[in-house]
Coordinates of C-alpha atoms in Angstrom, one line a residue:
Chain A
M1 CA 99.9 81.2 -45.3
Q2 CA 96.6 80.1 -46.9
I3 CA 97.1 77.2 -49.2
T4 CA 94.3 75.5 -51.1
I5 CA 94.8 72.2 -52.7
L6 CA 92.7 70.3 -55.2
A7 CA 93.0 66.6 -54.5
G8 CA 91.8 63.1 -55.1
G9 CA 92.0 60.1 -52.8
I10 CA 95.1 58.0 -52.2
G11 CA 97.6 60.2 -54.0
G12 CA 95.9 63.3 -52.6
A13 CA 96.2 61.9 -49.1
K14 CA 99.9 61.4 -49.4
F15 CA 100.4 64.8 -50.9
L16 CA 98.3 66.5 -48.2
R17 CA 100.5 64.9 -45.5
G18 CA 103.5 66.5 -47.2
V19 CA 101.7 69.9 -47.4
R20 CA 100.9 69.7 -43.7
A21 CA 104.5 68.7 -42.8
A22 CA 105.9 71.7 -44.8
Y23 CA 103.3 74.4 -44.1
P24 CA 101.0 73.5 -41.1
D25 CA 99.2 76.8 -41.7
D26 CA 95.8 77.6 -43.1
L27 CA 95.2 74.5 -45.3
T28 CA 92.1 73.7 -47.3
A29 CA 91.7 70.7 -49.5
I30 CA 88.9 70.5 -52.1
V31 CA 88.4 66.8 -52.5
N32 CA 86.9 64.9 -55.4
T33 CA 83.5 63.3 -54.6
G34 CA 82.9 61.8 -58.1
D35 CA 84.0 58.4 -56.8
D36 CA 81.2 58.5 -54.2
V37 CA 78.7 55.6 -54.3
T38 CA 75.8 54.2 -52.3
L39 CA 76.3 50.5 -51.6
H40 CA 74.3 48.4 -49.2
G41 CA 72.4 51.6 -48.2
L42 CA 75.7 53.2 -47.1
R43 CA 76.9 56.5 -48.5
I44 CA 80.6 56.0 -49.3
C45 CA 83.0 58.8 -50.1
P46 CA 86.3 57.0 -50.9
D47 CA 88.4 60.1 -51.5
L48 CA 87.3 62.1 -48.6
D49 CA 87.8 59.1 -46.3
S50 CA 91.2 58.3 -47.7
V51 CA 92.3 61.8 -47.0
M52 CA 90.7 62.0 -43.6
Y53 CA 92.1 58.6 -42.4
A54 CA 95.6 59.4 -43.8
L55 CA 95.7 62.8 -42.1
G56 CA 94.2 61.5 -38.9
D57 CA 96.7 58.6 -38.7
G58 CA 94.0 56.1 -39.3
A59 CA 95.0 54.8 -42.7
D60 CA 96.7 51.5 -43.5
D61 CA 99.8 52.8 -45.3
E62 CA 101.0 49.4 -46.2
R63 CA 97.9 48.3 -48.0
G64 CA 97.6 51.8 -49.4
W65 CA 93.9 52.2 -48.8
G66 CA 91.3 51.9 -46.0
R67 CA 91.7 51.8 -42.3
K68 CA 94.6 50.5 -40.2
G69 CA 93.6 47.4 -38.3
E70 CA 90.7 46.8 -40.6
S71 CA 88.6 43.6 -40.7
W72 CA 86.1 42.3 -43.2
R73 CA 83.5 40.4 -41.2
I74 CA 80.5 42.3 -42.4
K75 CA 81.6 42.0 -46.0
D76 CA 81.7 38.2 -45.6
E77 CA 78.2 38.3 -43.9
L78 CA 76.7 40.3 -46.7
A79 CA 78.1 37.7 -49.1
S80 CA 76.5 35.0 -47.0
Y81 CA 73.2 36.7 -47.6
G82 CA 73.9 37.0 -51.3
A83 CA 73.7 40.8 -51.0
E84 CA 75.3 42.4 -54.1
P85 CA 77.7 43.9 -54.9
S86 CA 80.4 41.7 -53.3
W87 CA 83.3 43.2 -55.2
F88 CA 83.6 46.4 -53.1
G89 CA 86.0 46.1 -50.2
L90 CA 83.8 47.3 -47.4
G91 CA 85.8 47.1 -44.1
D92 CA 84.1 46.9 -40.7
L93 CA 85.8 50.0 -39.3
D94 CA 85.1 51.9 -42.5
I95 CA 81.4 50.9 -42.3
A96 CA 81.1 52.8 -39.0
T97 CA 82.2 56.0 -40.9
H98 CA 79.6 55.3 -43.6
L99 CA 76.9 54.7 -41.0
V100 CA 77.5 58.0 -39.3
R101 CA 77.6 59.8 -42.7
T102 CA 74.5 58.1 -44.1
R103 CA 72.5 58.9 -41.0
M104 CA 73.5 62.5 -41.0
L105 CA 72.8 62.9 -44.7
D106 CA 69.4 61.3 -44.2
A107 CA 68.8 63.7 -41.4
G108 CA 69.4 66.6 -43.8
Y109 CA 73.0 67.7 -43.1
S110 CA 75.1 68.6 -46.1
L111 CA 78.2 66.5 -47.0
T112 CA 80.3 69.5 -46.0
D113 CA 78.7 69.4 -42.5
V114 CA 79.0 65.7 -42.3
T115 CA 82.7 65.8 -43.3
A116 CA 83.4 68.5 -40.6
A117 CA 81.6 66.3 -38.0
L118 CA 83.6 63.2 -39.0
C119 CA 86.8 65.3 -38.8
E120 CA 86.0 66.3 -35.2
R121 CA 87.3 62.8 -34.5
W122 CA 90.2 62.6 -36.9
Q123 CA 91.6 66.1 -36.5
P124 CA 93.2 66.1 -39.9
G125 CA 94.8 69.5 -39.5
V126 CA 93.5 70.4 -43.0
R127 CA 90.0 71.7 -43.7
L128 CA 88.4 69.1 -45.9
L129 CA 85.8 70.3 -48.3
P130 CA 83.9 68.1 -50.7
M131 CA 84.0 69.6 -54.2
T132 CA 80.2 69.7 -54.0
D133 CA 77.3 68.7 -51.7
D134 CA 75.4 67.5 -54.6
R135 CA 75.3 64.0 -55.9
C136 CA 77.6 64.0 -59.0
E137 CA 79.0 60.6 -59.7
T138 CA 81.5 59.6 -62.4
H139 CA 80.4 57.0 -64.8
V140 CA 82.5 55.2 -67.4
V141 CA 81.3 54.4 -70.9
V142 CA 82.5 50.9 -71.8
D143 CA 81.7 48.0 -74.1
L144 CA 80.4 45.3 -71.9
D145 CA 78.5 42.1 -72.7
G146 CA 78.1 43.2 -76.3
S147 CA 76.7 46.6 -75.8
R148 CA 78.1 50.1 -75.0
R149 CA 77.0 51.4 -71.7
A150 CA 77.9 53.6 -68.7
I151 CA 78.8 51.9 -65.4
H152 CA 79.6 53.6 -62.1
F153 CA 83.2 54.5 -61.7
Q154 CA 83.6 52.2 -58.8
E155 CA 82.4 49.2 -60.8
W156 CA 84.9 50.1 -63.5
W157 CA 87.8 50.8 -61.1
I158 CA 87.4 48.0 -58.6
K159 CA 85.3 45.2 -60.2
H160 CA 87.0 45.5 -63.6
R161 CA 90.2 47.0 -62.2
A162 CA 90.1 49.7 -65.0
A163 CA 90.9 47.0 -67.5
L164 CA 87.8 47.6 -69.7
P165 CA 88.9 50.3 -72.1
A166 CA 87.2 53.6 -71.1
R167 CA 85.4 55.2 -74.1
S168 CA 84.6 58.3 -72.1
F169 CA 83.8 59.6 -68.6
V170 CA 80.5 61.1 -67.7
Q171 CA 79.8 63.1 -64.5
V172 CA 76.2 62.2 -63.9
G173 CA 74.5 65.2 -62.2
V174 CA 77.3 67.7 -62.8
D175 CA 75.2 70.2 -64.7
D176 CA 73.1 70.9 -61.6
A177 CA 76.0 70.6 -59.1
L178 CA 77.1 73.6 -57.1
P179 CA 80.5 74.0 -55.5
A180 CA 80.2 73.2 -51.8
A181 CA 80.1 76.1 -49.3
G182 CA 83.6 77.6 -49.0
V183 CA 85.1 76.0 -52.1
L184 CA 85.1 79.1 -54.4
E185 CA 86.3 81.3 -51.5
A186 CA 89.1 78.9 -50.7
I187 CA 90.4 79.3 -54.2
T188 CA 89.9 83.0 -54.7
T189 CA 91.3 84.0 -51.3
A190 CA 94.3 81.6 -51.2
D191 CA 97.9 82.7 -51.2
V192 CA 98.6 79.8 -53.5
V193 CA 96.6 77.1 -55.1
L194 CA 98.2 73.6 -55.6
I195 CA 96.9 70.9 -58.0
A196 CA 97.9 67.7 -56.3
P197 CA 99.5 64.9 -58.3
S198 CA 96.1 63.1 -58.4
N199 CA 94.4 61.5 -61.4
P200 CA 94.0 64.3 -64.0
V201 CA 90.8 62.7 -65.3
V202 CA 88.7 61.2 -62.6
S203 CA 90.0 63.2 -59.6
I204 CA 91.2 66.7 -60.7
G205 CA 89.1 66.6 -63.9
T206 CA 86.1 65.8 -61.9
I207 CA 86.6 68.6 -59.5
L208 CA 87.1 71.0 -62.4
G209 CA 83.8 69.8 -63.9
V210 CA 81.7 71.3 -61.1
P211 CA 80.4 74.6 -62.6
G212 CA 82.3 77.6 -61.1
I213 CA 85.5 75.8 -59.9
R214 CA 87.4 76.1 -63.1
E215 CA 86.5 79.8 -63.4
A216 CA 87.6 80.4 -59.8
I217 CA 91.0 78.9 -60.6
L218 CA 91.3 81.0 -63.8
T219 CA 90.6 84.2 -62.0
T220 CA 92.1 83.8 -58.5
P221 CA 94.9 86.3 -57.8
A222 CA 96.9 83.4 -56.2
P223 CA 99.5 81.6 -58.3
V224 CA 98.5 78.1 -59.3
V225 CA 101.0 75.3 -59.3
G226 CA 100.4 71.8 -60.5
L227 CA 102.4 68.7 -59.7
S228 CA 102.6 65.9 -62.3
P229 CA 101.1 62.5 -61.3
I230 CA 103.0 61.0 -64.2
V231 CA 106.6 60.0 -63.8
G232 CA 108.3 58.5 -66.9
N233 CA 105.3 57.2 -68.8
A234 CA 103.3 55.8 -65.9
P235 CA 101.3 57.2 -63.0
V236 CA 103.2 57.2 -59.6
R237 CA 100.2 55.4 -58.2
G238 CA 96.6 54.6 -59.4
M239 CA 95.5 54.0 -62.9
A240 CA 95.7 57.3 -64.7
D241 CA 97.1 55.5 -67.7
S242 CA 93.7 53.8 -68.1
C243 CA 92.0 57.2 -68.0
L244 CA 94.2 59.6 -70.0
P245 CA 93.9 57.9 -73.4
A246 CA 90.1 58.1 -73.2
I247 CA 90.3 61.9 -73.2
G248 CA 93.1 61.9 -75.8
V249 CA 95.9 62.9 -73.5
E250 CA 99.4 61.4 -73.7
V251 CA 100.5 59.6 -70.5
S252 CA 103.4 61.9 -69.8
A253 CA 104.2 64.9 -67.6
E254 CA 104.2 67.0 -70.7
G255 CA 100.9 65.5 -71.9
V256 CA 99.1 66.3 -68.6
G257 CA 100.8 69.7 -68.3
R258 CA 99.5 70.6 -71.8
H259 CA 96.1 69.2 -71.0
Y260 CA 95.8 71.4 -67.9
G261 CA 97.3 74.4 -69.9
S262 CA 98.4 77.9 -69.1
R263 CA 96.2 80.2 -67.1
K264 CA 97.2 82.9 -69.6
E265 CA 95.3 80.9 -72.2
G266 CA 92.3 79.8 -70.2
G267 CA 94.0 76.8 -68.6
L268 CA 94.8 76.0 -64.9
L269 CA 98.5 76.5 -64.5
D270 CA 101.1 79.1 -63.8
S271 CA 103.7 76.5 -62.9
W272 CA 104.1 72.8 -63.5
L273 CA 106.4 70.5 -61.4
I274 CA 107.6 67.4 -63.1
H275 CA 109.9 64.6 -61.9
D276 CA 113.6 65.3 -62.1
T277 CA 114.2 62.6 -64.8
D278 CA 111.4 63.9 -67.0
A279 CA 111.3 66.8 -69.5
A280 CA 108.3 68.8 -70.6
S281 CA 107.4 71.9 -72.5
V282 CA 104.1 73.5 -71.7
P283 CA 103.5 76.8 -73.5
G284 CA 102.9 79.8 -71.1
V285 CA 103.8 77.7 -68.0
T286 CA 106.9 77.7 -65.9
V287 CA 108.1 74.1 -65.7
R288 CA 110.5 72.9 -63.0
A289 CA 111.9 69.4 -62.5
V290 CA 112.3 68.1 -58.9
P291 CA 111.9 64.7 -57.2
L292 CA 108.2 63.9 -57.2
L293 CA 108.0 60.4 -55.8
M294 CA 106.3 61.0 -52.4
T295 CA 108.3 58.2 -50.8
D296 CA 107.6 59.6 -47.3
D297 CA 106.2 62.7 -45.8
S298 CA 109.5 64.6 -45.8
A299 CA 110.1 63.8 -49.5
T300 CA 106.6 65.1 -50.2
A301 CA 107.2 68.2 -48.0
A302 CA 110.2 68.9 -50.1
M303 CA 108.0 68.7 -53.2
V304 CA 105.6 71.2 -51.6
R305 CA 108.4 73.6 -50.7
A306 CA 109.6 73.4 -54.3
A307 CA 106.0 74.2 -55.5
L308 CA 105.9 77.2 -53.2
D309 CA 109.3 78.3 -54.4
V310 CA 108.2 78.3 -58.0
A311 CA 105.0 80.1 -57.1
R312 CA 107.0 83.1 -55.7
Chain B
M1 CA 50.3 18.9 -38.5
Q2 CA 50.0 22.6 -38.9
I3 CA 51.1 24.4 -35.7
T4 CA 51.0 28.2 -35.3
I5 CA 52.9 29.8 -32.4
L6 CA 52.8 33.3 -31.1
A7 CA 56.3 34.2 -29.8
G8 CA 58.6 36.9 -28.6
G9 CA 62.4 36.9 -28.9
I10 CA 64.8 35.0 -26.6
G11 CA 62.2 32.8 -24.8
G12 CA 60.3 32.4 -28.1
A13 CA 63.4 31.2 -29.8
K14 CA 64.1 28.5 -27.2
F15 CA 60.5 27.4 -27.4
L16 CA 60.5 27.2 -31.2
R17 CA 63.5 25.0 -31.1
G18 CA 61.6 22.7 -28.9
V19 CA 58.5 22.8 -31.2
R20 CA 60.7 22.0 -34.2
A21 CA 62.3 19.1 -32.3
A22 CA 58.9 17.6 -31.3
Y23 CA 56.9 18.3 -34.5
P24 CA 59.1 19.3 -37.5
D25 CA 55.9 19.6 -39.6
D26 CA 54.2 22.7 -40.8
L27 CA 55.3 25.4 -38.4
T28 CA 54.5 29.1 -38.5
A29 CA 55.7 31.5 -35.8
I30 CA 54.0 34.9 -35.5
V31 CA 56.7 37.0 -34.0
N32 CA 56.5 40.3 -32.0
T33 CA 57.9 43.3 -33.8
G34 CA 57.0 45.9 -31.1
D35 CA 60.7 45.8 -30.0
D36 CA 61.8 46.9 -33.4
V37 CA 63.8 50.1 -33.6
T38 CA 65.8 52.2 -36.0
L39 CA 69.3 53.1 -34.7
H40 CA 72.2 54.5 -36.6
G41 CA 70.0 54.3 -39.7
L42 CA 69.6 50.5 -39.3
R43 CA 66.3 48.8 -39.0
I44 CA 66.6 46.4 -36.1
C45 CA 64.1 43.6 -35.4
P46 CA 65.4 42.0 -32.2
D47 CA 62.8 39.3 -31.8
L48 CA 62.7 38.2 -35.4
D49 CA 66.5 38.0 -35.4
S50 CA 66.7 36.2 -32.1
V51 CA 64.3 33.5 -33.4
M52 CA 66.0 33.4 -36.8
Y53 CA 69.5 33.1 -35.4
A54 CA 68.5 30.5 -32.8
L55 CA 66.7 28.3 -35.3
G56 CA 69.5 28.8 -37.8
D57 CA 72.2 27.7 -35.4
G58 CA 73.6 31.2 -35.5
A59 CA 72.8 32.3 -31.9
D60 CA 75.1 32.7 -29.0
D61 CA 73.4 30.3 -26.6
E62 CA 75.8 31.1 -23.7
R63 CA 75.4 34.9 -23.8
G64 CA 71.7 34.3 -24.5
W65 CA 71.3 36.9 -27.2
G66 CA 72.9 37.9 -30.5
R67 CA 75.2 36.1 -32.8
K68 CA 77.7 33.3 -32.1
G69 CA 81.2 34.6 -32.6
E70 CA 80.0 38.2 -32.5
S71 CA 82.4 41.2 -32.2
W72 CA 81.8 44.8 -31.4
R73 CA 84.2 46.8 -33.5
I74 CA 81.6 49.0 -35.2
K75 CA 79.9 49.8 -31.9
D76 CA 83.3 51.1 -30.6
E77 CA 83.8 53.1 -33.7
L78 CA 80.4 54.7 -33.5
A79 CA 81.2 55.7 -29.9
S80 CA 84.5 57.2 -31.1
Y81 CA 82.5 59.4 -33.4
G82 CA 80.2 60.3 -30.5
A83 CA 77.3 58.8 -32.4
E84 CA 74.4 58.1 -30.0
P85 CA 72.9 56.0 -28.7
S86 CA 75.9 54.0 -27.4
W87 CA 73.9 51.8 -25.0
F88 CA 72.5 49.4 -27.7
G89 CA 74.6 46.3 -28.2
L90 CA 75.1 46.4 -31.9
G91 CA 77.3 43.5 -33.0
D92 CA 79.3 43.5 -36.2
L93 CA 77.7 40.3 -37.6
D94 CA 74.3 41.5 -36.5
I95 CA 74.8 44.8 -38.4
A96 CA 75.1 42.9 -41.6
T97 CA 71.6 41.5 -41.1
H98 CA 70.4 45.0 -40.4
L99 CA 72.1 46.4 -43.5
V100 CA 70.4 43.8 -45.7
R101 CA 67.0 44.4 -44.0
T102 CA 67.3 48.2 -44.1
R103 CA 68.3 48.2 -47.8
M104 CA 65.4 45.9 -48.7
L105 CA 62.8 47.9 -46.7
D106 CA 64.1 51.1 -48.4
A107 CA 63.7 49.5 -51.7
G108 CA 60.0 48.9 -50.9
Y109 CA 59.9 45.2 -49.8
S110 CA 57.7 44.4 -46.8
L111 CA 59.1 43.1 -43.6
T112 CA 57.5 39.8 -44.3
D113 CA 59.4 39.6 -47.6
V114 CA 62.6 40.8 -46.0
T115 CA 62.3 38.2 -43.3
A116 CA 61.7 35.4 -45.8
A117 CA 64.8 36.6 -47.8
L118 CA 67.0 36.6 -44.6
C119 CA 65.7 33.1 -43.8
E120 CA 66.9 31.9 -47.2
R121 CA 70.3 31.9 -45.5
W122 CA 69.3 30.6 -42.1
Q123 CA 66.8 27.9 -43.0
P124 CA 65.1 28.1 -39.7
G125 CA 62.6 25.2 -40.5
V126 CA 59.8 27.4 -39.2
R127 CA 58.0 30.0 -41.3
L128 CA 58.7 33.3 -39.5
L129 CA 56.1 36.0 -39.9
P130 CA 56.3 39.4 -38.4
M131 CA 53.0 40.2 -36.6
T132 CA 52.7 43.2 -38.9
D133 CA 54.5 44.9 -41.7
D134 CA 53.6 48.2 -40.3
R135 CA 55.7 50.2 -37.9
C136 CA 54.2 49.7 -34.5
E137 CA 56.8 50.2 -31.7
T138 CA 56.2 49.7 -28.0
H139 CA 56.9 52.7 -25.8
V140 CA 57.0 52.7 -22.0
V141 CA 55.5 55.5 -19.9
V142 CA 58.0 56.3 -17.1
D143 CA 58.9 59.1 -14.7
L144 CA 62.3 60.4 -15.8
D145 CA 64.2 63.6 -15.1
G146 CA 61.2 65.0 -13.2
S147 CA 58.6 64.5 -15.9
R148 CA 56.3 61.7 -17.1
R149 CA 57.1 60.6 -20.6
A150 CA 57.1 57.8 -23.1
I151 CA 60.4 56.3 -24.1
H152 CA 61.1 53.6 -26.7
F153 CA 60.9 50.1 -25.3
Q154 CA 64.6 49.4 -26.1
E155 CA 65.6 52.5 -24.2
W156 CA 63.7 51.3 -21.2
W157 CA 64.7 47.6 -21.5
I158 CA 68.4 48.1 -22.3
K159 CA 69.5 51.5 -21.2
H160 CA 67.5 51.5 -18.0
R161 CA 67.4 47.6 -17.7
A162 CA 63.7 47.8 -17.0
A163 CA 64.5 49.3 -13.6
L164 CA 62.5 52.5 -14.1
P165 CA 58.9 51.6 -13.0
A166 CA 56.7 51.2 -16.1
R167 CA 53.5 53.3 -15.7
S168 CA 52.0 51.8 -18.9
F169 CA 52.9 50.5 -22.3
V170 CA 51.8 52.1 -25.5
Q171 CA 52.0 50.6 -29.0
V172 CA 52.7 53.6 -31.2
G173 CA 51.1 53.1 -34.5
V174 CA 49.0 50.1 -33.6
D175 CA 45.6 51.6 -34.5
D176 CA 46.7 51.6 -38.2
A177 CA 48.6 48.4 -38.1
L178 CA 47.5 45.4 -40.2
P179 CA 48.4 41.8 -39.5
A180 CA 51.1 40.8 -41.9
A181 CA 50.2 38.7 -44.9
G182 CA 49.5 35.1 -43.8
V183 CA 49.2 35.9 -40.1
L184 CA 45.4 35.5 -39.8
E185 CA 45.3 32.5 -42.0
A186 CA 48.0 30.8 -40.0
I187 CA 45.8 31.2 -36.9
T188 CA 42.5 30.3 -38.5
T189 CA 43.7 27.2 -40.5
A190 CA 46.0 25.8 -37.8
D191 CA 45.5 22.4 -36.2
V192 CA 46.7 23.9 -32.9
V193 CA 47.7 27.4 -31.8
L194 CA 50.4 27.7 -29.1
I195 CA 51.1 30.8 -27.0
A196 CA 54.8 30.6 -26.3
P197 CA 56.1 31.3 -22.7
S198 CA 57.1 34.8 -23.8
N199 CA 56.6 38.0 -22.0
P200 CA 52.7 38.4 -21.7
V201 CA 52.9 42.1 -21.9
V202 CA 55.6 43.3 -24.4
S203 CA 55.7 40.2 -26.5
I204 CA 52.4 38.3 -26.6
G205 CA 50.4 41.3 -25.5
T206 CA 52.0 43.4 -28.3
I207 CA 51.1 40.8 -30.9
L208 CA 47.5 40.6 -29.6
G209 CA 47.3 44.4 -29.9
V210 CA 47.4 44.3 -33.7
P211 CA 43.8 44.6 -34.8
G212 CA 42.4 41.3 -36.0
I213 CA 44.9 38.9 -34.3
R214 CA 43.0 38.6 -31.0
E215 CA 39.8 38.0 -33.0
A216 CA 41.4 35.3 -35.1
I217 CA 42.5 33.5 -32.0
L218 CA 39.0 33.8 -30.5
T219 CA 37.4 32.3 -33.5
T220 CA 39.8 29.8 -34.9
P221 CA 38.5 26.2 -34.8
A222 CA 42.0 25.1 -33.5
P223 CA 42.6 24.5 -29.8
V224 CA 44.7 27.2 -28.2
V225 CA 47.2 26.2 -25.6
G226 CA 49.3 28.7 -23.6
L227 CA 52.5 28.0 -21.7
S228 CA 53.3 30.0 -18.6
P229 CA 56.4 32.2 -18.7
I230 CA 56.2 32.5 -14.9
V231 CA 57.6 29.8 -12.7
G232 CA 57.1 30.3 -9.0
N233 CA 56.8 34.1 -8.8
A234 CA 59.4 35.0 -11.4
P235 CA 59.8 34.8 -15.2
V236 CA 61.9 31.9 -16.4
R237 CA 63.9 34.5 -18.4
G238 CA 63.5 38.1 -19.3
M239 CA 61.9 40.8 -17.2
A240 CA 58.1 40.1 -17.3
D241 CA 58.1 40.9 -13.6
S242 CA 58.8 44.5 -14.5
C243 CA 55.9 44.5 -17.0
L244 CA 53.0 42.7 -15.4
P245 CA 52.5 45.0 -12.5
A246 CA 52.1 47.9 -14.9
I247 CA 49.0 46.3 -16.3
G248 CA 47.8 45.1 -12.9
V249 CA 48.6 41.4 -13.4
E250 CA 50.0 39.3 -10.6
V251 CA 53.4 37.8 -11.4
S252 CA 52.3 34.1 -11.2
A253 CA 51.2 31.4 -13.5
E254 CA 47.7 31.9 -12.3
G255 CA 47.9 35.7 -12.7
V256 CA 49.0 35.4 -16.4
G257 CA 46.5 32.6 -17.1
R258 CA 43.6 34.6 -15.8
H259 CA 44.9 37.7 -17.7
Y260 CA 44.9 35.7 -20.9
G261 CA 41.5 34.2 -19.9
S262 CA 39.2 31.5 -21.4
R263 CA 38.2 31.5 -25.0
K264 CA 34.7 30.7 -23.8
E265 CA 34.6 34.1 -22.2
G266 CA 36.4 36.2 -24.9
G267 CA 39.9 35.3 -23.8
L268 CA 42.8 33.4 -25.5
L269 CA 43.0 30.0 -23.9
D270 CA 41.5 26.6 -24.1
S271 CA 44.4 25.1 -22.0
W272 CA 47.1 26.5 -19.8
L273 CA 50.3 24.7 -19.0
I274 CA 52.1 25.7 -15.8
H275 CA 55.3 24.4 -14.2
D276 CA 54.9 21.3 -12.2
T277 CA 55.6 23.0 -8.8
D278 CA 53.0 25.7 -9.4
A279 CA 49.3 25.7 -9.0
A280 CA 46.7 27.8 -10.8
S281 CA 43.0 28.0 -11.3
V282 CA 41.8 29.7 -14.4
P283 CA 38.0 29.7 -14.9
G284 CA 37.0 27.9 -18.1
V285 CA 40.5 26.8 -18.9
T286 CA 42.1 23.3 -18.6
V287 CA 45.2 23.7 -16.5
R288 CA 47.9 21.1 -16.5
A289 CA 51.2 21.2 -14.6
V290 CA 54.3 19.8 -16.4
P291 CA 58.1 20.8 -16.3
L292 CA 58.4 24.1 -18.1
L293 CA 62.0 25.1 -17.7
M294 CA 63.3 24.8 -21.3
T295 CA 66.7 23.6 -20.0
D296 CA 67.5 22.1 -23.5
D297 CA 65.7 21.4 -26.7
S298 CA 64.5 17.9 -25.6
A299 CA 63.1 19.3 -22.4
T300 CA 61.3 22.0 -24.4
A301 CA 60.1 19.3 -26.9
A302 CA 58.6 17.4 -24.0
M303 CA 56.7 20.6 -23.0
V304 CA 55.4 20.9 -26.5
R305 CA 54.3 17.3 -26.6
A306 CA 52.4 18.0 -23.3
A307 CA 50.8 21.0 -24.9
L308 CA 49.6 19.0 -27.9
D309 CA 48.4 16.2 -25.5
V310 CA 46.2 18.6 -23.6
A311 CA 45.0 20.2 -26.9
R312 CA 43.6 16.8 -28.0

């Protein structure tokens, strides 16, 4: 079975491990690259790397991000040189990934090719596609130091811990971005499309912003099933509650489901899975309540089987 | 007193520590950059870094190169990705230096500016000037895999451990290279110019290859004193014995002294210091025999004082 998943980083990684456990078939993940950033001359793709490390058994599951067995010697050295920014957690092992990526990009390879090359080592068992090969970075409009301005998503997310109220989100470069090779086909030829329980604004929303991707989801013959990242009135992980209000969406499974909307009415969803203690009504969408906590790979696999059940 | 020193890497670093110990005055080192190389996207300046780390108390004196407390995690990671070359010993702490340098060069700063910025941290007590801000890398002509070709100095030096016979040395880019800002003035306004006991071919010879530097030494009013890197018939350190035959110079204090030659006859030297167990006759040059082993900073300082004595 050919399954295509739209996914962000940490939550997307956990979800993809469950998908692989449930259906180790023909899996393609279309991964958000709006979080990407160039720091210290290194091209960093946090979501692609989170997914790659997690699927390749290289992630630190306890810390919840980055590499297992990571160290931070270079970060300390950069600080000793006074090299800014110092707020980004750049691990030594992680830097090796960025060095390989940056060198290949500088040599003219696309991010898709680079990702495939890095995955030669990690063997994630899922084809990982960046949403686009083009630079298209999310910025956040905030009030800072007395003026309204746009800062890079990473600065907002990590330096300010998403505590500065977001006025809006801007994908710099999105108008000229093209879906990466294979992205549209993965959606239109899939047997089922899953929207991972990732951040609806800065992960899924960013992927959908790339011209052509939303249209592919609207028109694919495959059923499209989304899984709510909100349980109760809070995200299962991450800081979606800092993002949803900025786009006028209620922090609830129903709020996100309605934001995504029914495919019958130009939205994304045929079905919407919510946590079993939640309730939601989304016009034109089949809603089903099942456990959605991703406590381990088998719990996540059960979520995925439920998503496939509702898709049939 | 204003002292200007021409120097290579490891031997130059030891020598400069002795100069600083003897005369902590107005010291400028003009450092070879012909060993520089770009690997894994990082701009690496081995000689400048060796000198900077040694003078900044950051060098591993036991290993004889690189940083104290160094680790090699990124090197292993790069190998796990199959990223070549794997033969260059790229330490984690060292990589931080290269990241700062590469980023600044990419931003348009000159190597001179970058070196000054890095030295803000290390406080070497000696003004370190690259011989040139231009890319000018030494290549070695060798017979390899059945054909004659030029490989980068680092490939010859480290991968092949200088064991492939060198047919000749070529400074790629030297014709268009300019002395870095301050280099010529440091030579022409000095009270004394010292030629460190560095490799006469791929360190001192490379510096002298930059158009204008040899002429400045020929015409400076300052006395010029060289110190032999050869003791007996072998270099004190390094692999000068693999380099000198390629340019037809005998591996001896006399051979190198004659190769440098007298300033009266268009050469470099007014005086030439050789080790106290050696003998040398260099026409037109005052030769003096003193201990030249650089066993510690005070022994090296004594060498430097002897050099200044003979200069007077």
